[in-house]
Short mmCIF file of C-alpha atoms and ligand atoms in Angstrom, two decimals:
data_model
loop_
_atom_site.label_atom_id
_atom_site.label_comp_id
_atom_site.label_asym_id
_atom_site.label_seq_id
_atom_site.Cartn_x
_atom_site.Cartn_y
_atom_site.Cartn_z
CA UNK A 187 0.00 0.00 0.00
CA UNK A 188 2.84 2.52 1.21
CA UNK A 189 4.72 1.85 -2.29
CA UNK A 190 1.60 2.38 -4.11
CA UNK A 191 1.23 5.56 -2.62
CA UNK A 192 5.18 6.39 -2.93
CA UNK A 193 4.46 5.40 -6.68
CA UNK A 194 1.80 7.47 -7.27
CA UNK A 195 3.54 10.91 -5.62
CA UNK A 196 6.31 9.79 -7.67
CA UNK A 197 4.80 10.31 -10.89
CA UNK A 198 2.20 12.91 -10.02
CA UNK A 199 5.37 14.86 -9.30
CA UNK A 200 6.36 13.79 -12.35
CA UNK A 201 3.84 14.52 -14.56
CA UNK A 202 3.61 18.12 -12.87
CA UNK A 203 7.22 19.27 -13.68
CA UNK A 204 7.24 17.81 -17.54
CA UNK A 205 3.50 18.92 -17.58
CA UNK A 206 4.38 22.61 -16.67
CA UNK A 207 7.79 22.56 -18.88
CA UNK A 208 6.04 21.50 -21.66
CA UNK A 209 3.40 24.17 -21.32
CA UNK A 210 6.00 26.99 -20.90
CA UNK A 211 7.39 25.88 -24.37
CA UNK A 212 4.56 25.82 -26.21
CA UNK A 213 3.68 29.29 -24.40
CA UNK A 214 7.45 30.38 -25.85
CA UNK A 215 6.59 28.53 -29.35
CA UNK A 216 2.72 29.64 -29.95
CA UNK A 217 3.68 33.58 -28.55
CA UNK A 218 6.61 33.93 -31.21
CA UNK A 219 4.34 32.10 -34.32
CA UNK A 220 1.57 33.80 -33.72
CA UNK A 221 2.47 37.59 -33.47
CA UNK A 222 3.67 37.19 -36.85
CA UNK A 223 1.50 35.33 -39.55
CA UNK A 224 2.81 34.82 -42.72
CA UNK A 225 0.96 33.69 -45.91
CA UNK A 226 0.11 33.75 -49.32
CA UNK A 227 -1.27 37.03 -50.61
CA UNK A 228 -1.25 36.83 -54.43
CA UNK A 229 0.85 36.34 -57.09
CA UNK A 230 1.85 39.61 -59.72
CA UNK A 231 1.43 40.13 -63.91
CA UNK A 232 5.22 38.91 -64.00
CA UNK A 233 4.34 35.67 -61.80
CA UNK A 234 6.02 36.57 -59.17
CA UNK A 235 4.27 35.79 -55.82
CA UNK A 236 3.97 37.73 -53.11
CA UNK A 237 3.69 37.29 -48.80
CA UNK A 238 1.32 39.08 -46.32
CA UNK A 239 2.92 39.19 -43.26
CA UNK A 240 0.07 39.63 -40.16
CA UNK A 241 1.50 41.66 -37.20
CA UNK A 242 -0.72 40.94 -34.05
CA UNK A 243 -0.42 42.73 -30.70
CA UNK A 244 -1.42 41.58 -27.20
CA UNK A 245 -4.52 43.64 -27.45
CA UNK A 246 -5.51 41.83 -30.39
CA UNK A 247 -4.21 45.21 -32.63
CA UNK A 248 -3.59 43.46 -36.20
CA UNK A 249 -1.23 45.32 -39.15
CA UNK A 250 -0.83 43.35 -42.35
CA UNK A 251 2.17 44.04 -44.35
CA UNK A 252 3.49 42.57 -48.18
CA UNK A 253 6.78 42.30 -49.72
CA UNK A 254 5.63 43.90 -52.99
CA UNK A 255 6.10 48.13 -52.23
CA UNK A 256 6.15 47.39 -48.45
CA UNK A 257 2.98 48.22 -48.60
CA UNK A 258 0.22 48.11 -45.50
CA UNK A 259 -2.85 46.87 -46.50
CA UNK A 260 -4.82 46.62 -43.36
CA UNK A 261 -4.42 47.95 -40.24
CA UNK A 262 -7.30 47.57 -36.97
CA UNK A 263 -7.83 50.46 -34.14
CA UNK A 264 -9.98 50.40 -31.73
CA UNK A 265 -13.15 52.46 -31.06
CA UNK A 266 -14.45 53.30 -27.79
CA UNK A 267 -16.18 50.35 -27.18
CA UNK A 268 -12.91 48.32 -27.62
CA UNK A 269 -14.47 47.13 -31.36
CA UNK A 270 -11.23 46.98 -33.83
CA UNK A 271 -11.57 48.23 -37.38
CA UNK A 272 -9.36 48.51 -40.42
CA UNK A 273 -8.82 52.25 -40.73
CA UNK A 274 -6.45 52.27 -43.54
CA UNK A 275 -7.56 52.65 -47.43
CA UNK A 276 -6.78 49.76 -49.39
CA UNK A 277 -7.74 47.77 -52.45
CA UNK A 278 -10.38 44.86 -52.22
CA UNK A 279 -8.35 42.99 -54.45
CA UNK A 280 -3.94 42.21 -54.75
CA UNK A 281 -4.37 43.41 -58.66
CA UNK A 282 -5.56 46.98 -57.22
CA UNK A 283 -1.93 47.24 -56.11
CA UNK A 284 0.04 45.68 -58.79
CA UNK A 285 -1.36 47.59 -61.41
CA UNK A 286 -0.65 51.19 -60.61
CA UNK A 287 -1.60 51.75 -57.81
CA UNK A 288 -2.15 55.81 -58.52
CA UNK A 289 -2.98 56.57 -54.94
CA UNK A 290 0.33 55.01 -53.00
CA UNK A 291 -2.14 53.13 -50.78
CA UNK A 292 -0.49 51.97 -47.81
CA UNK A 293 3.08 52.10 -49.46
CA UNK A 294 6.79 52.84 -48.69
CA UNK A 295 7.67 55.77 -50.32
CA UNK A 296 11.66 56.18 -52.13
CA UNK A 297 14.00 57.36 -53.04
CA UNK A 298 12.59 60.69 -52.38
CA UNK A 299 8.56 61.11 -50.89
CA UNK A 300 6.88 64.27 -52.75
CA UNK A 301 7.74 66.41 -55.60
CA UNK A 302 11.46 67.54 -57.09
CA UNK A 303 10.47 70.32 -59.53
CA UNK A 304 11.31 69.87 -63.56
CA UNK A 305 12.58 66.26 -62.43
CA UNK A 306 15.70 67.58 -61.84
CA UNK A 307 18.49 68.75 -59.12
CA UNK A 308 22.06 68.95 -59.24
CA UNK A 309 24.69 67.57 -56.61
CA UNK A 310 28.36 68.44 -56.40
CA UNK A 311 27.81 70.19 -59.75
CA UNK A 312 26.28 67.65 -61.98
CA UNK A 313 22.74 67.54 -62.80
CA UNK A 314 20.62 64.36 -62.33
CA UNK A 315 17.30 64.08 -64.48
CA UNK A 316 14.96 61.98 -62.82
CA UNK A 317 11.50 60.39 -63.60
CA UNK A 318 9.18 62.57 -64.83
CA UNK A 319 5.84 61.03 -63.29
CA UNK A 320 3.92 64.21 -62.32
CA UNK A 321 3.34 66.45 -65.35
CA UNK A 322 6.74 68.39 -65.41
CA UNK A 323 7.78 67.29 -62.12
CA UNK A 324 8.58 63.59 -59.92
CA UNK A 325 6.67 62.56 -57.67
CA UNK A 326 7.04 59.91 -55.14
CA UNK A 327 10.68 58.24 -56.49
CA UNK A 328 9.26 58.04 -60.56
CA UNK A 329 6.78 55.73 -61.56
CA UNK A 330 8.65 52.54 -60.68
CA UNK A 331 9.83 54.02 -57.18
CA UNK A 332 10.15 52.20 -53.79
CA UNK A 333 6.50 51.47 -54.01
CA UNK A 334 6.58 48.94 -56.94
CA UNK A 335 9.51 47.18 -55.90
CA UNK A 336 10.00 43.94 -54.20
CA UNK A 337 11.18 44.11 -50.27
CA UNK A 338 13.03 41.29 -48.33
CA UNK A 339 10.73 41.12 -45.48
CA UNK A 340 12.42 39.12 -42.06
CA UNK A 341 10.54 38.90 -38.90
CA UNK A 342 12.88 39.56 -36.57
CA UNK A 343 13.83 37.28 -33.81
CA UNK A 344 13.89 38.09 -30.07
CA UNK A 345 12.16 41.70 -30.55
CA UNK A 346 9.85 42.86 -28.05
CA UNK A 347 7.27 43.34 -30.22
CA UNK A 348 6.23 41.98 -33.21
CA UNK A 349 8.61 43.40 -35.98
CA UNK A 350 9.23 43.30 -39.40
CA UNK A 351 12.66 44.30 -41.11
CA UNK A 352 12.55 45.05 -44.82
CA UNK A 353 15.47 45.45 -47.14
CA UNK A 354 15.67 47.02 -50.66
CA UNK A 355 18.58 48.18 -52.42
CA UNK A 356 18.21 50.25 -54.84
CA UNK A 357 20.60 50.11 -58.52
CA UNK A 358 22.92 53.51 -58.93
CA UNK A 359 21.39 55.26 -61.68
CA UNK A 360 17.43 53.61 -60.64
CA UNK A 361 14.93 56.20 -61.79
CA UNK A 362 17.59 58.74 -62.63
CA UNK A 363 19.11 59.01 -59.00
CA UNK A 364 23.15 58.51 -58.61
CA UNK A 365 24.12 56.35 -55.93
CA UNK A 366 23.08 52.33 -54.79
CA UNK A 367 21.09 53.08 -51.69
CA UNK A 368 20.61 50.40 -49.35
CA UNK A 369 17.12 50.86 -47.40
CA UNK A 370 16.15 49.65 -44.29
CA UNK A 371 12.39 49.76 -42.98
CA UNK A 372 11.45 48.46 -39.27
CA UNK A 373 7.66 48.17 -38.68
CA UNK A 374 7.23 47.63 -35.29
CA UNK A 375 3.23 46.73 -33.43
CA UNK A 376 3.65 47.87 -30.13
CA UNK A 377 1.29 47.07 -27.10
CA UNK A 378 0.47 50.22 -26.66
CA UNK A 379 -1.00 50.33 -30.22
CA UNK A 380 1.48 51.88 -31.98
CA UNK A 381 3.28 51.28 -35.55
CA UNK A 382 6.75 52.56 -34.79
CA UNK A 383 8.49 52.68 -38.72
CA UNK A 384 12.50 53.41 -38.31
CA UNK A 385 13.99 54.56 -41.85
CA UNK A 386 17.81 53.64 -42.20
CA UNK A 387 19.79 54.35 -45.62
CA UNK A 388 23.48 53.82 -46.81
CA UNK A 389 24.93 55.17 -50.48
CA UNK A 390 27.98 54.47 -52.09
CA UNK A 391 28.08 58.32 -53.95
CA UNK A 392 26.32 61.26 -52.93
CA UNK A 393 22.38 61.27 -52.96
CA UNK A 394 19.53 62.83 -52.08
CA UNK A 395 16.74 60.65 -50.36
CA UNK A 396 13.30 61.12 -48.55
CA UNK A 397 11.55 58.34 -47.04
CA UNK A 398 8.04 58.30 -46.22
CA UNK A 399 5.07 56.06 -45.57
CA UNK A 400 1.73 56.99 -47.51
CA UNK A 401 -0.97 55.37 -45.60
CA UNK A 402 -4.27 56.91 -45.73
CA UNK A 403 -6.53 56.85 -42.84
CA UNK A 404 -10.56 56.79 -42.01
CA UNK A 405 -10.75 56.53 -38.52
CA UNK A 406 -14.51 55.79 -38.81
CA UNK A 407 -13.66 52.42 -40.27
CA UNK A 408 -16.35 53.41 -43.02
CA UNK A 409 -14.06 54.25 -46.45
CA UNK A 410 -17.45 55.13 -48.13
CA UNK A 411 -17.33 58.33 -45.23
CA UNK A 412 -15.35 61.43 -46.25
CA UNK A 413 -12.72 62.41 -43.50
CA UNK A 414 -13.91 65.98 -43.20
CA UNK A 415 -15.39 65.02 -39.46
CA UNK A 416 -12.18 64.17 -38.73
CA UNK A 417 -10.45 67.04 -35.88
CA UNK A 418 -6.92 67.12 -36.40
CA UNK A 419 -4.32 69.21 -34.62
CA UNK A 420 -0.79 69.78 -36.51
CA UNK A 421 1.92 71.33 -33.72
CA UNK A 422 3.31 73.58 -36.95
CA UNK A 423 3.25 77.69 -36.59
CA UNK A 424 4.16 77.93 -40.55
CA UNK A 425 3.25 75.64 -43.21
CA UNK A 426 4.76 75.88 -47.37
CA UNK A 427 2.63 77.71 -49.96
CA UNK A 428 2.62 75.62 -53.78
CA UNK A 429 2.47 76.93 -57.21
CA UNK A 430 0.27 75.62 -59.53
CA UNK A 431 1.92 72.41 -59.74
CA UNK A 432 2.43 71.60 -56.04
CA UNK A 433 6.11 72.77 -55.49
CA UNK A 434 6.84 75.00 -52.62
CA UNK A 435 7.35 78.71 -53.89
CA UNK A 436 10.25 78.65 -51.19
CA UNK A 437 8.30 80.88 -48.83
CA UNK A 438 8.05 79.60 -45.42
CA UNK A 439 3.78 81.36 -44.55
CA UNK A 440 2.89 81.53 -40.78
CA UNK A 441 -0.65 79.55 -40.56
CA UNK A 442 -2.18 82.11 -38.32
CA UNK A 443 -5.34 83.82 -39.92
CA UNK A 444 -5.83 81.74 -42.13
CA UNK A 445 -7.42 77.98 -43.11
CA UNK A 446 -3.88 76.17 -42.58
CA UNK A 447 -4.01 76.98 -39.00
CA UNK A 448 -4.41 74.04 -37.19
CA UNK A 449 -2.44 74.67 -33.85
CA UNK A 450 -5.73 74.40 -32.08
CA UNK A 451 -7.70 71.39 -33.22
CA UNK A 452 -10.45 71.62 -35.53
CA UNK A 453 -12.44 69.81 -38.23
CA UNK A 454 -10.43 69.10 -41.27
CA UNK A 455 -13.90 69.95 -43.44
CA UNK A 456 -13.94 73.48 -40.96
CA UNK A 457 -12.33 75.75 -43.87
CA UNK A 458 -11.56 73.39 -46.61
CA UNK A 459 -13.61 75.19 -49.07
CA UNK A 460 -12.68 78.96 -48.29
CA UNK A 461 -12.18 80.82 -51.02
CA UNK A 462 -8.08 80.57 -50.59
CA UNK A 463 -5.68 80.77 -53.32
CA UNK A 464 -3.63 77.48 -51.99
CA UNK A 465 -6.79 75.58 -51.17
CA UNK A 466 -7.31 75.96 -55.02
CA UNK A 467 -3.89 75.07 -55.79
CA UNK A 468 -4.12 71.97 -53.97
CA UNK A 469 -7.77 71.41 -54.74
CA UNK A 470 -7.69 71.35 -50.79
CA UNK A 471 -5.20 70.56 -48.39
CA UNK A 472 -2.32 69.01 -50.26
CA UNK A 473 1.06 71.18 -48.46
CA UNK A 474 4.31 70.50 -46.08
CA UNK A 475 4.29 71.73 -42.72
CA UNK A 476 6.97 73.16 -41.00
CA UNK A 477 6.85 71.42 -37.78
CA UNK A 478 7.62 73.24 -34.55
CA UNK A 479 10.65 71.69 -32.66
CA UNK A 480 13.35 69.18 -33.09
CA UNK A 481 13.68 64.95 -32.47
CA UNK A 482 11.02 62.69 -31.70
CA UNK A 483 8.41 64.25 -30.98
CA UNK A 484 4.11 64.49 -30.72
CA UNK A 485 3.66 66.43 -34.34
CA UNK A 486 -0.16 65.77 -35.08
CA UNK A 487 -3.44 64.28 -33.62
CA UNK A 488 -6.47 63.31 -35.38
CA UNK A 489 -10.08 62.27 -33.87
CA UNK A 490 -12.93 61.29 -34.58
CA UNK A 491 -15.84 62.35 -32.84
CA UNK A 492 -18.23 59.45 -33.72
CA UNK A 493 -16.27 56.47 -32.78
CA UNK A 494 -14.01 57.82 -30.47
CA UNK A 495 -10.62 56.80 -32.18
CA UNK A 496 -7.67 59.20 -31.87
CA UNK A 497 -4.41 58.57 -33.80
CA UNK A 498 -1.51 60.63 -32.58
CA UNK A 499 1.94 61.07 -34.93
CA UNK A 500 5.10 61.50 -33.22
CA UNK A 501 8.58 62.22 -35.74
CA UNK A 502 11.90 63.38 -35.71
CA UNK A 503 11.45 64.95 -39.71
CA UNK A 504 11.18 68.66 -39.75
CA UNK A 505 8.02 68.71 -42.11
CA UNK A 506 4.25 66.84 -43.19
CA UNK A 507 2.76 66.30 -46.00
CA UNK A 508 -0.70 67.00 -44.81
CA UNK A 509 -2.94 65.56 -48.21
CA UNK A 510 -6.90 65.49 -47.41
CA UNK A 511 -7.29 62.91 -50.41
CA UNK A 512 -8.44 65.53 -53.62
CA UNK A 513 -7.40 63.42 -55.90
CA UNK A 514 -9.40 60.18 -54.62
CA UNK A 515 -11.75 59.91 -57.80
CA UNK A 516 -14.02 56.66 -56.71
CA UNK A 517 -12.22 54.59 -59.57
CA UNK A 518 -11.97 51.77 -57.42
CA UNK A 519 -14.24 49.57 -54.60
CA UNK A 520 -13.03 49.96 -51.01
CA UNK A 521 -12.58 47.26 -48.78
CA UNK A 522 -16.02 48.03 -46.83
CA UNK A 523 -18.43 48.58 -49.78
CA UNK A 524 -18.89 51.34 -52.46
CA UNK A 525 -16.38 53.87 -53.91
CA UNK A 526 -13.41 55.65 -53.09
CA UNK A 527 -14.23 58.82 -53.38
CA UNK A 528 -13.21 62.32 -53.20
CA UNK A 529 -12.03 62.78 -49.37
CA UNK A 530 -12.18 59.73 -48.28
CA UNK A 531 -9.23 59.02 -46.84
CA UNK A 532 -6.24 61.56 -45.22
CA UNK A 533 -2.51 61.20 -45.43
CA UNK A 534 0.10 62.22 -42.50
CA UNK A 535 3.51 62.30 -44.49
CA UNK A 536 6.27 62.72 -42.01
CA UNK A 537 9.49 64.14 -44.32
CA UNK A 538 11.91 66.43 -45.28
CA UNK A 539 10.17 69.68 -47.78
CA UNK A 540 9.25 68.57 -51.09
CA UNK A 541 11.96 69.88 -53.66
CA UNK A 542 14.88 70.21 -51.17
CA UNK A 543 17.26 69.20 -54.00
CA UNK A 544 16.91 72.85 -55.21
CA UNK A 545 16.13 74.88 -52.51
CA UNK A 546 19.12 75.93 -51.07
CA UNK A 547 16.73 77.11 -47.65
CA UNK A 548 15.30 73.97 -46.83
CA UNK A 549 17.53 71.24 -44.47
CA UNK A 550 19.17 69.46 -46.28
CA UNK A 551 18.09 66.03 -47.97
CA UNK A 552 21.75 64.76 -49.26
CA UNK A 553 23.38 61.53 -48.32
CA UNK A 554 27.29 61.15 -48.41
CA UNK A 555 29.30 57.76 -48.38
CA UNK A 556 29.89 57.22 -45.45
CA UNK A 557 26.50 58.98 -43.47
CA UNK A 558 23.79 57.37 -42.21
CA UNK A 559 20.37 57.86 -43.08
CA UNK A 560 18.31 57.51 -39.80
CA UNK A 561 14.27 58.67 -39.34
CA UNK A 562 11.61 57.30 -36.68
CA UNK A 563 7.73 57.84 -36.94
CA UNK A 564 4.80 56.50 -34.37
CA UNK A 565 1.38 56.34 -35.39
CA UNK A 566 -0.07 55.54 -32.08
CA UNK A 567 -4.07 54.72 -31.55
CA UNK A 568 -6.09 55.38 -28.69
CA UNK A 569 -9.82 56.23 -27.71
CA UNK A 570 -11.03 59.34 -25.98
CA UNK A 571 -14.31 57.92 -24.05
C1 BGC B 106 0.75 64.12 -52.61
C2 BGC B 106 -0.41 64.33 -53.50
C3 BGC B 106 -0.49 63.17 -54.45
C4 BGC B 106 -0.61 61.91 -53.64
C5 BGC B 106 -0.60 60.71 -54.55
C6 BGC B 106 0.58 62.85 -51.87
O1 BGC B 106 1.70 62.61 -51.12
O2 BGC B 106 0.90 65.18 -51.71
O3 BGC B 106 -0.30 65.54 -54.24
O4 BGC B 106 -1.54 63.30 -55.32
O5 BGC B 106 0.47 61.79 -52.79
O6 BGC B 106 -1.51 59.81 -54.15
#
């Protein structure tokens, strides 16, 4: 009887220390596999297939990323009863990005985000033309910029939080730039509900580069909905006036007094149709920001009344491309049902000034041998109750 019951402590004891070890690994195992998801997303024209990688946070936050233009195709927030909802344009179907893409939905923006007037600049006294992709200017890197080429995507080991790295290197000579640029891009899902996206860049000859991200967001979850309810607050005393074809005129325009004022928070719709001479020019808001300050910090906030989603922006650039969607034209469905249409979607672009290259005023968007191109930007979600 007494070695029965020896027996039995025995391997109760046993059972409990390889039950609980075994448990812990598949804790380790299942946490690591399961805040990144990777899996087929579609395959290209060219036949070339490409992988959605599905970021998931403790909260349940979800960002989905592919290798094809880095792009973010879906990405949840929560409202203020705790419901998550994609608040990011995107297309309904892989195609939607493959072929054109002429918004930049969701994409990682190179070798330089915005406009270089005449497709041109000069460095160390030769000229370098570049794509011509926006009537006479570039936009965005030229038509086959960062966004239409492939990343290497890793998921990267031991990270706090789940984290993607993604490589491209880009040819000397690629869209008319000089210089092979090697491109780093970090996305990182926080718990706190933040993306954190770190920007590092190398070049073997000098270079001028501007990296961005060109998500556009709905915080009402509805993409049918114009953003106009949306209250956003920019931390910028000055913003850059455009000519006609969206390149700054150099002048650096204090926002006070007039519609670009957005130090106190208001309703993007508040004074987007005043009769203003660069509301016209950008067939709404469509300029750079000078930001006030220096490093890392809170730059812009956006809520939305009706759900109760707020969506703060935190960088260390000195400017944003603050672009209330004009030139959404309902060509295409959106992923919850009808068109998307004029205003439907809003961009936060955190960057150096658009045409840098030739404005001698601006800081400075050149990249040496040798120098290392570093920039950080947070979008972090949260609710107001
Ligand atoms: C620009 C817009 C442009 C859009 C392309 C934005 O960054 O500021 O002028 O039309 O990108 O979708």
């Amino acid at each position: 009887m007494k070695e029965i019951t020896y027996n039995s402590i025995f391997i109760l004891l046993f059972l409990i220390i390889f039950g609980c070890k075994k448990e812990n690994n598949k804790q380790d195992i299942s946490g690591k596999m399961e805040n990144v998801h990777t899996s087929d997303y579609g395959i290209t024209p060219k036949g070339d297939s490409i992988k959605k990688y599905t970021l998931t946070n403790k909260n349940g936050m979800k960002i989905e990323v592919i290798n094809f233009g880095g792009i973010i195709t879906s990405l949840t927030a929560p409202d203020r009863n705790g419901k998550y909802e994609d608040v990011v344009l995107g297309f309904t179907k892989p195609e939607g990005y493959f072929e054109g893409n002429p918004y930049y939905f969701g994409a990682l923006i190179g070798r330089y985000g915005n406009r270089i007037a005449n497709a041109k600049f000069s460095l160390e006294g030769k000229t370098f033309e570049i794509d011509k992709n926006d009537g006479p200017n570039s936009l965005h890197g030229g038509k086959e910029g960062f966004h239409t080429r492939f990343w290497n995507i890793e998921v990267v080991k031991d990270a706090k939080f789940p984290t993607l790295k993604l490589s491209y290197t880009s040819a000397d000579g690629e869209e008319g730039y000089p210089g092979k640029l090697t491109t780093t891009v970090f996305y990182t899902l926080t718990d706190d509900n933040a993306l954190e996206i770190s920007y590092e860049a190398e070049t073997d000859k000098p270079t001028v580069v501007n990296l961005t991200q060109h998500s556009y967001f709905n915080l009402s979850g509805n993409f049918t909905k114009t953003i106009t309810d949306h209250e956003l607050q920019i931390n910028a005393d000055h913003f850059l006036p455009v000519n006609e074809t969206l390149i700054p005129t150099g002048e650096q325009k204090a926002v006070k007094g007039t519609p670009f004022d957005f130090t106190v928070s208001k309703s993007i719709g508040k004074e987007i149709n005043a009769d203003d001479d660069q509301l016209k020019k950008g067939k709404g808001y469509d300029h750079n920001w000078i930001l006030n300050g220096k490093g890392l910090r809170s730059i812009a906030k956006v809520y939305h009344p009706e759900t109760g989603r707020i969506m703060e922006v935190f960088t260390d650039e000195p400017g944003v491309q603050f672009y209330s969607g004009n030139f959404l034209d309902g060509k295409f469905d959106t992923k919850t049902g009808g068109k998307n249409e004029f205003r439907t979607g809003f961009c936060l672009e955190t960057q150096h000034f658009p045409d840098s290259p030739n404005q001698s005023s601006f800081p400075s968007t050149e990249l040496k041998p040798g120098q290392k191109y570093q920039s950080k930007t947070i979008y972090k979600f949260s609710v107001k109750k």
